[in-house]
Short mmCIF file of C-alpha atoms and ligand atoms in Angstrom, two decimals:
data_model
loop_
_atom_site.label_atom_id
_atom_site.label_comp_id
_atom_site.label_asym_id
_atom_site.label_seq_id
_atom_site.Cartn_x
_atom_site.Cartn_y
_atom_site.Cartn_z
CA UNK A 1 -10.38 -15.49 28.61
CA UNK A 2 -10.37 -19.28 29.20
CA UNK A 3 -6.70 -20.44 30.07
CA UNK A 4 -5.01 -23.35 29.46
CA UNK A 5 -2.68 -24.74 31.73
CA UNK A 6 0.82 -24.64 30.23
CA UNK A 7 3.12 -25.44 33.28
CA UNK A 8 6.41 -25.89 32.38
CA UNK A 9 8.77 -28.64 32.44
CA UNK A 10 11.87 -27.61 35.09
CA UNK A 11 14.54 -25.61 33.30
CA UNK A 12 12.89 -23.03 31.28
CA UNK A 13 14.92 -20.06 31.30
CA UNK A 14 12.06 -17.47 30.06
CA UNK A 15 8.84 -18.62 31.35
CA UNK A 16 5.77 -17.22 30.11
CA UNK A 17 2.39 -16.69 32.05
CA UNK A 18 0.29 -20.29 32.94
CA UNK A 19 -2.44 -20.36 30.67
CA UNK A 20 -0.67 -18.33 27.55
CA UNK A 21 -1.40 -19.43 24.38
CA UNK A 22 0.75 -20.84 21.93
CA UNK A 23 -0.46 -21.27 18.54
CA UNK A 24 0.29 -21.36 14.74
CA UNK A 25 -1.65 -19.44 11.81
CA UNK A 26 -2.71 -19.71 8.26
CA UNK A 27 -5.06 -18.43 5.57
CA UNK A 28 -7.77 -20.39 3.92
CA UNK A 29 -6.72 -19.19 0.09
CA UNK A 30 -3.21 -20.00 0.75
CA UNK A 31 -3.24 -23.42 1.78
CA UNK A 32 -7.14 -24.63 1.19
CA UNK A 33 -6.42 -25.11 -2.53
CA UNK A 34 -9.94 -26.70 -3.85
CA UNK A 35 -10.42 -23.48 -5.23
CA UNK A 36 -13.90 -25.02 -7.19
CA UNK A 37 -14.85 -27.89 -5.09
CA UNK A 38 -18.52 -28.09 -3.25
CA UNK A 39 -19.82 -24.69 -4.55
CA UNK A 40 -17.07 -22.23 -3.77
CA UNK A 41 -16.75 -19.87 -6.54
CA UNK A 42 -13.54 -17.00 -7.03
CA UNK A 43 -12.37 -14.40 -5.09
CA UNK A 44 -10.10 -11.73 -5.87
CA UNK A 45 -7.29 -13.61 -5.30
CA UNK A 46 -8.43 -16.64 -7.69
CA UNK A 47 -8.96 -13.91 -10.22
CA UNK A 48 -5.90 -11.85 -9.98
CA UNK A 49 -3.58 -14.58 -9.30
CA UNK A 50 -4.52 -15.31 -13.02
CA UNK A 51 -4.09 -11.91 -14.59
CA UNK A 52 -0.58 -12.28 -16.11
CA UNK A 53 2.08 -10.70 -14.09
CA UNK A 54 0.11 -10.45 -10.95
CA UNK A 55 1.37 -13.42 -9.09
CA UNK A 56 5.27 -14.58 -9.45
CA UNK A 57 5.47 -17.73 -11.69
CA UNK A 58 1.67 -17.38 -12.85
CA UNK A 59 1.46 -19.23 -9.23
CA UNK A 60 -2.60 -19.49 -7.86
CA UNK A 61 -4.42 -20.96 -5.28
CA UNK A 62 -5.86 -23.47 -6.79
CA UNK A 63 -3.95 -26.59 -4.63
CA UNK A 64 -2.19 -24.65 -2.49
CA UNK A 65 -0.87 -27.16 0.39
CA UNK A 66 -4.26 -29.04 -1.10
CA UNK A 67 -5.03 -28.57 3.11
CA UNK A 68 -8.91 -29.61 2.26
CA UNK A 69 -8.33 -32.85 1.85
CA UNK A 70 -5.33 -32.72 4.33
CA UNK A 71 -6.62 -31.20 6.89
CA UNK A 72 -6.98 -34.60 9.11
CA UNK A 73 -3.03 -35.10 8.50
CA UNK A 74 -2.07 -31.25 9.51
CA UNK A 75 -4.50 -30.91 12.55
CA UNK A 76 -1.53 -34.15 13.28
CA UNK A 77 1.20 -32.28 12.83
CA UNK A 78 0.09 -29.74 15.19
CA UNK A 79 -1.08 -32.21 17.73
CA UNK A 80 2.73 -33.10 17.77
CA UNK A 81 3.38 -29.31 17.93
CA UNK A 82 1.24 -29.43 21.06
CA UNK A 83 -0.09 -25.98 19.81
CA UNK A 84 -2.81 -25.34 22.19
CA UNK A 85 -4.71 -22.94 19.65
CA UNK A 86 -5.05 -22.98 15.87
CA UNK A 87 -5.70 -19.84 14.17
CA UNK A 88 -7.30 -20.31 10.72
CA UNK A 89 -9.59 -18.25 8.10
CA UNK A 90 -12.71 -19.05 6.32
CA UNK A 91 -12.97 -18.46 2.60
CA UNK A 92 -15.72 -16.50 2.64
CA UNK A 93 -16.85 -17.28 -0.91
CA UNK A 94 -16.87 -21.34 -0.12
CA UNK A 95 -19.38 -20.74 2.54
CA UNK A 96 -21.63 -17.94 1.20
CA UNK A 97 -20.48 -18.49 -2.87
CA UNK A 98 -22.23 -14.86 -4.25
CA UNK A 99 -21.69 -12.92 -1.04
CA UNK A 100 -24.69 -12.94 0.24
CA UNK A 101 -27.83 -15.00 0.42
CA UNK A 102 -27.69 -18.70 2.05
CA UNK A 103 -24.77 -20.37 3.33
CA UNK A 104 -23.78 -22.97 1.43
CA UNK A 105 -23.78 -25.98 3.76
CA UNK A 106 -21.53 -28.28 1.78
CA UNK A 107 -18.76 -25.37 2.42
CA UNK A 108 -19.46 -24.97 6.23
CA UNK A 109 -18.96 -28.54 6.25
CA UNK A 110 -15.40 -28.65 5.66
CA UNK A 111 -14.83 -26.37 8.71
CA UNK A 112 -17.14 -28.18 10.61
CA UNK A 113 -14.93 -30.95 10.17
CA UNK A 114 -12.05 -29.27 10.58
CA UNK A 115 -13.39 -27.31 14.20
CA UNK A 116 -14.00 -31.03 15.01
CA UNK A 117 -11.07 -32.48 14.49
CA UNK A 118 -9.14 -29.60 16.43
CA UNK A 119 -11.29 -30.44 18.89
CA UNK A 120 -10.57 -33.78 19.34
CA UNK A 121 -6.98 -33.08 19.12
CA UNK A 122 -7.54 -30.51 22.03
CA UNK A 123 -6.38 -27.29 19.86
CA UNK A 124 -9.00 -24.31 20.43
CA UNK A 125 -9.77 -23.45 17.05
CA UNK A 126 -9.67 -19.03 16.23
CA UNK A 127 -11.45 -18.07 12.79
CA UNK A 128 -10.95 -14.96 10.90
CA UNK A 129 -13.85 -14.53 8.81
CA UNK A 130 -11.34 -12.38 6.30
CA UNK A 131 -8.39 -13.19 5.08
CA UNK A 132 -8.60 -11.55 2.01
CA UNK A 133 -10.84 -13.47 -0.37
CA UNK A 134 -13.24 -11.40 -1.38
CA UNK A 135 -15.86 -13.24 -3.52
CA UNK A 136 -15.45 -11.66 -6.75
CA UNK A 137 -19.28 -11.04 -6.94
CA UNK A 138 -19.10 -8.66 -4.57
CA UNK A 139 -15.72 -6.98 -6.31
CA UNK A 140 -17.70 -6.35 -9.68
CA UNK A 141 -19.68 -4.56 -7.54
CA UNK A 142 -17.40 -2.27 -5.77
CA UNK A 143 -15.56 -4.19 -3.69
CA UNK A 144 -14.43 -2.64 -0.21
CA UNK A 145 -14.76 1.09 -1.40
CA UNK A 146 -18.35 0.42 -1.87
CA UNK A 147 -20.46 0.27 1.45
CA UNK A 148 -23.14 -2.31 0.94
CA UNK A 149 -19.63 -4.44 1.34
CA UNK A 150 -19.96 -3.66 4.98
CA UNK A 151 -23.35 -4.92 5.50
CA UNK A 152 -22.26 -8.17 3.20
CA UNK A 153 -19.31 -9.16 5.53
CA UNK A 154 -21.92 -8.67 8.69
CA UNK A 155 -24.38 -11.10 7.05
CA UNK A 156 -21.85 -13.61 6.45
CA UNK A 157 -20.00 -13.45 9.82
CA UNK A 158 -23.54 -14.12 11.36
CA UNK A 159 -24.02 -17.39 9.09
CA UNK A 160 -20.55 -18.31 10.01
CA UNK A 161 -21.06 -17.91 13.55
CA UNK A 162 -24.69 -19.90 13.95
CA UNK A 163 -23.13 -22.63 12.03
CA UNK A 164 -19.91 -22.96 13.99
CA UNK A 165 -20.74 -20.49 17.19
CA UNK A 166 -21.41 -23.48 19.84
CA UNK A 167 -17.74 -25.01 18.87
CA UNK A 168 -15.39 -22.12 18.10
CA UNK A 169 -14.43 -20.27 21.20
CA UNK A 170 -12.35 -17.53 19.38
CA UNK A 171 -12.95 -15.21 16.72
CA UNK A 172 -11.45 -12.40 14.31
CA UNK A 173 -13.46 -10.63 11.93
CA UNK A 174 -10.88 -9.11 9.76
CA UNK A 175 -7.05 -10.00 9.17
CA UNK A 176 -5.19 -6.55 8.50
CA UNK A 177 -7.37 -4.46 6.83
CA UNK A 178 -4.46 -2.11 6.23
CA UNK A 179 -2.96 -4.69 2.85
CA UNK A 180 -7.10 -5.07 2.38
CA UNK A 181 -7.14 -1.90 1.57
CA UNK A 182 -3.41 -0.27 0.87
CA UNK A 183 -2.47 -3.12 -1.32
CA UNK A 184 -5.40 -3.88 -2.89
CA UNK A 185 -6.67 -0.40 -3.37
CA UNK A 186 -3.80 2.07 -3.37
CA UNK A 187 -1.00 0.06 -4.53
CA UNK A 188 -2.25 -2.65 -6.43
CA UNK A 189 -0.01 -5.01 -5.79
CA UNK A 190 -2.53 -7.55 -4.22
CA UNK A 191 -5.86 -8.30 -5.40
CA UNK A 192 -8.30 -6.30 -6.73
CA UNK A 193 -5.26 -4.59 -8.09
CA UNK A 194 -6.67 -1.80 -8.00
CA UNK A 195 -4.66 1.90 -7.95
CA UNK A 196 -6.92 4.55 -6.64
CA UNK A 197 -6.13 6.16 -3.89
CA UNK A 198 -9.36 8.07 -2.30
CA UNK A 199 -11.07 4.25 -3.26
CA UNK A 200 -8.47 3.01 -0.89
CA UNK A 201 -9.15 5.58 1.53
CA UNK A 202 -13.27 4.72 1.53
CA UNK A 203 -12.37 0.46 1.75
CA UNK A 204 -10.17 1.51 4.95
CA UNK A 205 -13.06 2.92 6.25
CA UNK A 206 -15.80 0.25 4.89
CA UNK A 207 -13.36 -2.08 6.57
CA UNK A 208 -13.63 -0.81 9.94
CA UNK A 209 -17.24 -0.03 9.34
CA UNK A 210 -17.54 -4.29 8.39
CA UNK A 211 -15.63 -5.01 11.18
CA UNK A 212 -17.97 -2.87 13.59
CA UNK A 213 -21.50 -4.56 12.11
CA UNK A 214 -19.21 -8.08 12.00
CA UNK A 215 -18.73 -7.92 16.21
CA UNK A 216 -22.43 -7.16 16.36
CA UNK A 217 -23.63 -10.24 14.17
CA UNK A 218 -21.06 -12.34 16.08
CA UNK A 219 -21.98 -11.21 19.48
CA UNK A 220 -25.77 -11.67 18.58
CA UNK A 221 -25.09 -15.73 17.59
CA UNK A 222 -22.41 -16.64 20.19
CA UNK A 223 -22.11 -17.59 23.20
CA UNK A 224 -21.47 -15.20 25.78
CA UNK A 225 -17.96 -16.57 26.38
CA UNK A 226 -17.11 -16.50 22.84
CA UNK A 227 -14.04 -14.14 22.32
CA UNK A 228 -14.32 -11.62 19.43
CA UNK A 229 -11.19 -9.85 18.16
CA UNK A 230 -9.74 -7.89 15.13
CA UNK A 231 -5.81 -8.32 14.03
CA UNK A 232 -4.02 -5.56 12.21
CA UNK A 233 -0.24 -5.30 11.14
CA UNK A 234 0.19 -2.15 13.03
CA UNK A 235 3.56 -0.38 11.57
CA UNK A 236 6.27 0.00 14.42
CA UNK A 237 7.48 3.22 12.56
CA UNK A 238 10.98 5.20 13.47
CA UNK A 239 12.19 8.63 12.32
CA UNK A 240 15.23 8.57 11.24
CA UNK A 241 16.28 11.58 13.24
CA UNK A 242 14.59 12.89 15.85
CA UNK A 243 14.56 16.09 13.46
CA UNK A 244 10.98 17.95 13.39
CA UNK A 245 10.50 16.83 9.78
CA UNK A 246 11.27 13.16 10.21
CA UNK A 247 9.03 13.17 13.19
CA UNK A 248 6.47 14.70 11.15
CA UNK A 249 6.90 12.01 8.77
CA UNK A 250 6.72 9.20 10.71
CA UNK A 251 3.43 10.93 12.62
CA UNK A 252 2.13 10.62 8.77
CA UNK A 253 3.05 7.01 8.36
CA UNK A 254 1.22 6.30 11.45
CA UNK A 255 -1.86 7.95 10.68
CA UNK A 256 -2.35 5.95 7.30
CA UNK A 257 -1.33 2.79 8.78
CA UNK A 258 -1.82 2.65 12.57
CA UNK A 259 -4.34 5.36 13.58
CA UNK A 260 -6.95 4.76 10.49
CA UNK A 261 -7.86 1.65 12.43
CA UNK A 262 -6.79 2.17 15.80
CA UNK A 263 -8.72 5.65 16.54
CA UNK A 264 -12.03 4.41 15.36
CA UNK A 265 -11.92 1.18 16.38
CA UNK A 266 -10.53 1.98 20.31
CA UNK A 267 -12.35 5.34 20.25
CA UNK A 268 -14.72 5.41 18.15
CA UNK A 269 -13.31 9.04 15.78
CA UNK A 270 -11.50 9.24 12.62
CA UNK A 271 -7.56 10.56 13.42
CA UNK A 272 -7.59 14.44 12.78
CA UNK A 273 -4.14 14.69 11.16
CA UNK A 274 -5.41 11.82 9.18
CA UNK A 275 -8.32 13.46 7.58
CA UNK A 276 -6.14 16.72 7.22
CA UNK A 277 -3.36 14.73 5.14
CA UNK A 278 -5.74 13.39 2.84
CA UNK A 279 -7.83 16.52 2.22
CA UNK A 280 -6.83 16.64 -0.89
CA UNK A 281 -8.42 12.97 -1.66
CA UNK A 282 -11.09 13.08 -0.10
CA UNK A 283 -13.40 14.95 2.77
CA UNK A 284 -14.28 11.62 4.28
CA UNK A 285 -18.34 12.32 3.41
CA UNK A 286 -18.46 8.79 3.19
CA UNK A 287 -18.34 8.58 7.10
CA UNK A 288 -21.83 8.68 8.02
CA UNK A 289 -23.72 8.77 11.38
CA UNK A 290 -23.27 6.20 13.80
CA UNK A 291 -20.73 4.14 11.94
CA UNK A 292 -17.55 4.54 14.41
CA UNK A 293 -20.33 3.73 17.28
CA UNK A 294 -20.88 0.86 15.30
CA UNK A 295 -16.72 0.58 14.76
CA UNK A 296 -16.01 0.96 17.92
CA UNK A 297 -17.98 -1.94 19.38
CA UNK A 298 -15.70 -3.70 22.81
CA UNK A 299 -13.25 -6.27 22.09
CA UNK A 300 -11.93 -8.66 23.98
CA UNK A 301 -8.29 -8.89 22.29
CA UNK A 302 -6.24 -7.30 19.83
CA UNK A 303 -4.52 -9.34 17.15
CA UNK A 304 -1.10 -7.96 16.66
CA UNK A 305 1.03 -9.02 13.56
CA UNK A 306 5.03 -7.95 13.51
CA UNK A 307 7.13 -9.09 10.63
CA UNK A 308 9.53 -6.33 11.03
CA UNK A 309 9.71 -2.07 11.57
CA UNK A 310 9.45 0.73 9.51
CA UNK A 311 12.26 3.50 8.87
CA UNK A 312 11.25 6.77 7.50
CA UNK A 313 12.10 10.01 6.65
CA UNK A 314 11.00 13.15 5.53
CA UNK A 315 11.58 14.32 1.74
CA UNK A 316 10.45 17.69 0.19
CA UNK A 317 7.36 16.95 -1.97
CA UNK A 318 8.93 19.24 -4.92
CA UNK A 319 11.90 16.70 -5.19
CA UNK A 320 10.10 14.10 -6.05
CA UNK A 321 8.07 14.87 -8.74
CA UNK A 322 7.53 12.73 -11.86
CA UNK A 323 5.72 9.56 -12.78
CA UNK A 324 5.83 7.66 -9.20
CA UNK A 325 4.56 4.26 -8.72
CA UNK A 326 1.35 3.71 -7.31
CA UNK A 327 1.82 3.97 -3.04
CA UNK A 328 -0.16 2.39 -0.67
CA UNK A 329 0.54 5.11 1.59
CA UNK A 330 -2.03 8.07 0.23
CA UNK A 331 -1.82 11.77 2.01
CA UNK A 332 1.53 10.64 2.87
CA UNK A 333 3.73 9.15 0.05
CA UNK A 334 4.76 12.51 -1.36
CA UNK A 335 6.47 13.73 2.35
CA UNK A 336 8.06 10.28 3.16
CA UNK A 337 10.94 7.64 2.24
CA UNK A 338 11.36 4.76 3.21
CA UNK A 339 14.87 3.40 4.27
CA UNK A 340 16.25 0.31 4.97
CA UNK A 341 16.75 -0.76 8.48
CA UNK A 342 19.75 -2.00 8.93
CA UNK A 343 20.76 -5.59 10.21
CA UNK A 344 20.18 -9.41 8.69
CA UNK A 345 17.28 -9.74 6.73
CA UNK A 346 14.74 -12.60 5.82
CA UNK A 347 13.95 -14.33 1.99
CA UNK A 348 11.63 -11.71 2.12
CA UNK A 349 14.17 -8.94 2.16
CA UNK A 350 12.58 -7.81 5.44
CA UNK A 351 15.32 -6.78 8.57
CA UNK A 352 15.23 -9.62 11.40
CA UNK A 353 14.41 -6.34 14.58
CA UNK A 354 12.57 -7.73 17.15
CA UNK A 355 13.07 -4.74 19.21
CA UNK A 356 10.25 -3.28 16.44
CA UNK A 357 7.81 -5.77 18.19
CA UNK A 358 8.66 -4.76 21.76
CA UNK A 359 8.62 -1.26 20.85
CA UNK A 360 5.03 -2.07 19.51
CA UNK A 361 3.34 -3.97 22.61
CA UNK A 362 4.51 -1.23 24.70
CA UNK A 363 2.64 1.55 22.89
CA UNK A 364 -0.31 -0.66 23.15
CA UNK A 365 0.23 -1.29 26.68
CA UNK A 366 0.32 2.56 27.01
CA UNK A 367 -2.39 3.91 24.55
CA UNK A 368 -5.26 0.71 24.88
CA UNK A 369 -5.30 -0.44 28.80
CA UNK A 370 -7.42 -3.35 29.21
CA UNK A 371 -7.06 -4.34 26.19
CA UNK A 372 -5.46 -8.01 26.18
CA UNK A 373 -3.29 -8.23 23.23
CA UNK A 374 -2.47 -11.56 21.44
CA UNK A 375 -0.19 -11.84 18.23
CA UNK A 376 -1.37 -13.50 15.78
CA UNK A 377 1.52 -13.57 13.56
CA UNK A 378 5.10 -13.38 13.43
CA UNK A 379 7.40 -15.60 11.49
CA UNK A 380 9.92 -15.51 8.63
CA UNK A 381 10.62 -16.81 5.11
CA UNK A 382 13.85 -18.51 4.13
CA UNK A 383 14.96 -20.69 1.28
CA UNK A 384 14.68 -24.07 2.95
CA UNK A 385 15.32 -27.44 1.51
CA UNK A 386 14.89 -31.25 2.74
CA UNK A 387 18.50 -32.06 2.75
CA UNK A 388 20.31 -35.44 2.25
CA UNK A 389 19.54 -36.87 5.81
CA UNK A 390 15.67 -36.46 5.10
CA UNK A 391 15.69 -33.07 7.35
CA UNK A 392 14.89 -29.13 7.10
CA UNK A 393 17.60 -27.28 8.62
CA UNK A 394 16.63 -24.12 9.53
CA UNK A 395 18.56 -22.26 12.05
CA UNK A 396 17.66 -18.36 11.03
CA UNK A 397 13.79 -19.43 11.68
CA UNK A 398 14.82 -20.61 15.19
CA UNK A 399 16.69 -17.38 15.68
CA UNK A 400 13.73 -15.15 14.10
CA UNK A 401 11.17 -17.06 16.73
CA UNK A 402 13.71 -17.16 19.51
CA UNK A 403 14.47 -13.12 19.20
CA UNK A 404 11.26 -12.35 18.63
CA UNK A 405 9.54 -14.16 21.69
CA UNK A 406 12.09 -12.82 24.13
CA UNK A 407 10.95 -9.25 22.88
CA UNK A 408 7.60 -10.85 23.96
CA UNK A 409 8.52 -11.95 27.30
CA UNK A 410 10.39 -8.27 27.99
CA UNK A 411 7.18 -6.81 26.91
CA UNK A 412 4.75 -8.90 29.12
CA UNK A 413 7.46 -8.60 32.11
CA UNK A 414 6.99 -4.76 31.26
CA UNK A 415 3.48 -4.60 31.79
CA UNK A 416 2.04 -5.62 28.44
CA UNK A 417 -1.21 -7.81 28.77
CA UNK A 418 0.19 -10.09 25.98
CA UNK A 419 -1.96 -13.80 26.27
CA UNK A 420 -0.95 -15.68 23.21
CA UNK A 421 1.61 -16.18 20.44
CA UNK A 422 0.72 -17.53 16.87
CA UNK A 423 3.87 -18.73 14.54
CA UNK A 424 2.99 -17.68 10.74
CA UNK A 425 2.57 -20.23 9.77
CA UNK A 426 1.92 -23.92 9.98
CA UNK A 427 3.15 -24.69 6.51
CA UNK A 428 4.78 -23.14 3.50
CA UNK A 429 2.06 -21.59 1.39
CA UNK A 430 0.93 -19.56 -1.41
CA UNK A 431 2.61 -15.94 -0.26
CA UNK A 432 0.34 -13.86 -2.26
CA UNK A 433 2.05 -12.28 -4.72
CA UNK A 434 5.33 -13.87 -4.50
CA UNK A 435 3.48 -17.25 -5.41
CA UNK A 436 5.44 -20.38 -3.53
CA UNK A 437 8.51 -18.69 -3.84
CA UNK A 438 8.62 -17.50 -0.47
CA UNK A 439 8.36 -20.61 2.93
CA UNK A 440 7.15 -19.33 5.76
CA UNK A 441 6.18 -22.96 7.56
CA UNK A 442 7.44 -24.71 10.70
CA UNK A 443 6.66 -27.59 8.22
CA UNK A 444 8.14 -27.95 4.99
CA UNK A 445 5.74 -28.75 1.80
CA UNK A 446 7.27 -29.93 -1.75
CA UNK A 447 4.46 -28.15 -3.93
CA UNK A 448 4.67 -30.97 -6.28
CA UNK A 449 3.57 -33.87 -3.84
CA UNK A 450 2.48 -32.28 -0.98
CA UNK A 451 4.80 -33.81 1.44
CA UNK A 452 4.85 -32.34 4.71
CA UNK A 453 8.35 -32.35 6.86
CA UNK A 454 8.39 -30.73 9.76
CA UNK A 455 11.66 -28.37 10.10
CA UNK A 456 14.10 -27.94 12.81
CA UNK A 457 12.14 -25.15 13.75
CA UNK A 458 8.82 -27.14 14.46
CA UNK A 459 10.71 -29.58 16.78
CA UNK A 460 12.05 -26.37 18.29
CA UNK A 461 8.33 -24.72 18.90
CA UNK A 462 7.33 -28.13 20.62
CA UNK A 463 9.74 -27.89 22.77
CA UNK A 464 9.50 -24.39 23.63
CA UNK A 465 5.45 -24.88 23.98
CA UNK A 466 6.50 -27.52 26.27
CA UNK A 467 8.30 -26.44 28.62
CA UNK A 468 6.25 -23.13 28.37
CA UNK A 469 9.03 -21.36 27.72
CA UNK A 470 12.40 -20.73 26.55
CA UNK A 471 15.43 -22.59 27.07
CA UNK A 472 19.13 -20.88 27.86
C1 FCB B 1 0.84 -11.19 6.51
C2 FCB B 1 -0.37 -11.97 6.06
C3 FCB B 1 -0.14 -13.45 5.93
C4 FCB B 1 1.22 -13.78 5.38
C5 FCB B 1 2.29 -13.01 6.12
C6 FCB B 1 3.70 -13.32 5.65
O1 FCB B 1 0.74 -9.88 6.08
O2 FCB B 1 -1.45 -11.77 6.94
O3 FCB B 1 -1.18 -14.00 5.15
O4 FCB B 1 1.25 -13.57 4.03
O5 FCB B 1 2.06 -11.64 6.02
#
């Protein structure tokens, strides 16, 4: 790991370790905008978020935060952040338009120009080579349940990486394959859209599969010291009761959400219980030889993102019978409900429980040793406004942050290898399905002239990146 040196100023009451990472995150389709410019063509998302009743407010990508031709202006605002790392995404179909062939040069430019800028500003840029956007071409043709997907993403992370390989010093292949997959596949409710279970089942695994060939394509273009990584939103699940059948359903949630990854990716086999739960799906024949060697390929960091935990409980199959709605939970959805964990809760309607986060980085201190963790996200969405006096007040952000990056600080003084800490996000953006509705920024945008004003909360981060820590 290269470190930074983030001495604090005197004062800080909750230091964190010299050379951690502070750093903000966003998505290529939700603040790019552009969405036809210099040869990119659709993804998923530019397709469903125009199939009526997908997106809240018919709401697409197509400005977004119009970040392409901002970008100069909000690598600025994060100079003033003094973020010393920038995590972004690269739309896959701007630089490699069909999904495979050529990369398109006039796309690779933009992030050329935005890795130099970053690097001017002294931000380390971190790419994920998938956030999401799937170019379409590649959906019509299966999308993530079919294979040959794989063997696409590996191609593209390799053009990716010789074009920006000698400048970009960290990388992620995928950003939580578990909504790639769950949402898309299973429940529908982001793009494809799609609601077929066992097909959800086979893009989990085509996922892991991509991101396996992906760290060999990067690792055969970059540098040596180049960092590669993966970031999942791993579930910090609780039984309700410590009774044998809540237990049991909680050991089902994390088998569909947590283990699917995390078994062949950190040890290269498929979860038992997982495959047993989802017999009656599928037998998994579409697991062939040599592809959780290839999954399992060495890291060197896990991304974790933590919005908030999950309660569960168990439920007899036979009382819940009837039409259901589609789950992105298959093998497990008829054994478990889900229950509302108590305490405040964000715009989003998800519980402010930072303890969820702690309880997370110390599983992964005590199931993946060595393995440096960083998260890559954690953030929250309420309804801010610019008021009268020109400002963004936003007090239950600064809470969210503050709460969550003491959980941090226990977690590291507990033994967890945590390096770095990435707000989601930068700037209010297009939140998938819930359109614009939902601001997650430290900086404010009015969608309808792309002002940027940085909130409370970003003058907060600067000074907590500061003093490389937190104050009393
Ligand atoms: C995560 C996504 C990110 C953003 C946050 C709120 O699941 O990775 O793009 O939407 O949630």
């Amino acid at each position: 790991m290269t470190t930074v040196d983030a001495s604090p100023a005197p004062g800080a009451a909750l230091r964190f370790p010299t050379g951690f990472r502070w750093g903000t995150a966003t998505a290529a389709y939700q603040i790019e905008g552009a969405a036809a410019l210099d040869g990119r063509t659709p993804s998923i998302w530019d397709t469903f978020s125009r199939t009526p009743g997908k997106v809240l407010g018919g709401d697409t990508g197509d400005t977004a935060t119009d970040h392409y031709h901002r970008m100069a202006e909000d690598v600025g605002l994060m100079s003033r952040l003094g973020v010393s790392d920038y995590r972004f995404s690269v739309a896959w179909p701007r630089v490699q338009p069909t999904g495979r062939g050529p990369a398109a040069q006039r796309g690779l430019d933009f992030y050329r120009r935005l890795v130099d800028a970053l690097l001017e500003a002294g931000i380390r840029p971190v790419a994920t080579l998938y956030h999401w956007d799937l170019p379409q071409e590649l959906e019509d043709l299966g999308g993530w349940p079919h294979r040959d997907t794989a063997e696409r993403f590996a191609e593209y992370a390799g053009l990716v990486a010789e074009a920006l390989g000698d400048r970009v010093a960290g990388w992620t292949t995928l950003n939580e394959p578990w909504c790639a997959a769950f949402l898309g596949y299973a429940s529908g409710v982001h793009a494809p859209g799609r609601t077929e279970p066992a097909a959800a089942l086979r893009a989990a695994h085509h996922l892991n599969l991509a991101h396996g060939l992906g760290v060999r394509a990067l690792r055969a273009a970059l540098p040596r010291s180049a960092e590669v990584s993966l970031t999942l939103n791993l579930h910090a699940v609780r039984p309700l009761t410590d009774s044998a059948a809540d237990l049991d359903a909680a050991r089902r949630i994390d088998a569909v959400g947590n283990r699917i990854f995390l078994d062949p990716v950190f040890r290269g086999r498929l979860a038992p219980d997982l495959v047993r739960d989802t017999a009656a799906l599928t037998d998994w024949s579409f697991v062939r030889d040599g592809d959780l060697a290839a999954a399992s390929e060495p890291l060197d960091w896990l991304g974790v993102n933590y919005y908030s935990p999950t309660v569960v409980a168990a439920v007899e199959p036979a009382a819940s019978d009837g039409e259901r709605e589609p789950s992105p939970w298959p093998g497990a959805e008829e054994h478990v409900r889900f229950l509302p964990a108590p305490g405040p809760r964000t715009e989003m309607d998800w519980p402010v429980d930072p303890d969820g986060l702690y309880e997370l980085l110390a599983r992964l201190r005590d199931e993946l040793p060595g393995v440096p963790l960083v998260i890559t996200e954690n953030g929250a969405a309420y309804a801010d406004r610019v008021g009268p006096d020109g400002a963004v007040h936003d007090p239950e952000r600064i809470a969210y942050l503050r709460g969550h990056l003491e959980a941090v600080h226990r977690a590291i003084s507990d033994g967890a290898d945590v390096r770095g800490y990435f707000v989601w996000s930068l700037l209010d953006n297009f939140e998938w399905s819930f359109g614009y509705s939902k601001r997650f920024g430290l900086v404010h945008v009015d969608f309808a002239t792309r002002l940027r004003t940085p909130k409370d909360s970003a003058h907060w981060y600067a000074d907590v990146i500061a003093r490389g820590g937190l104050a009393l």
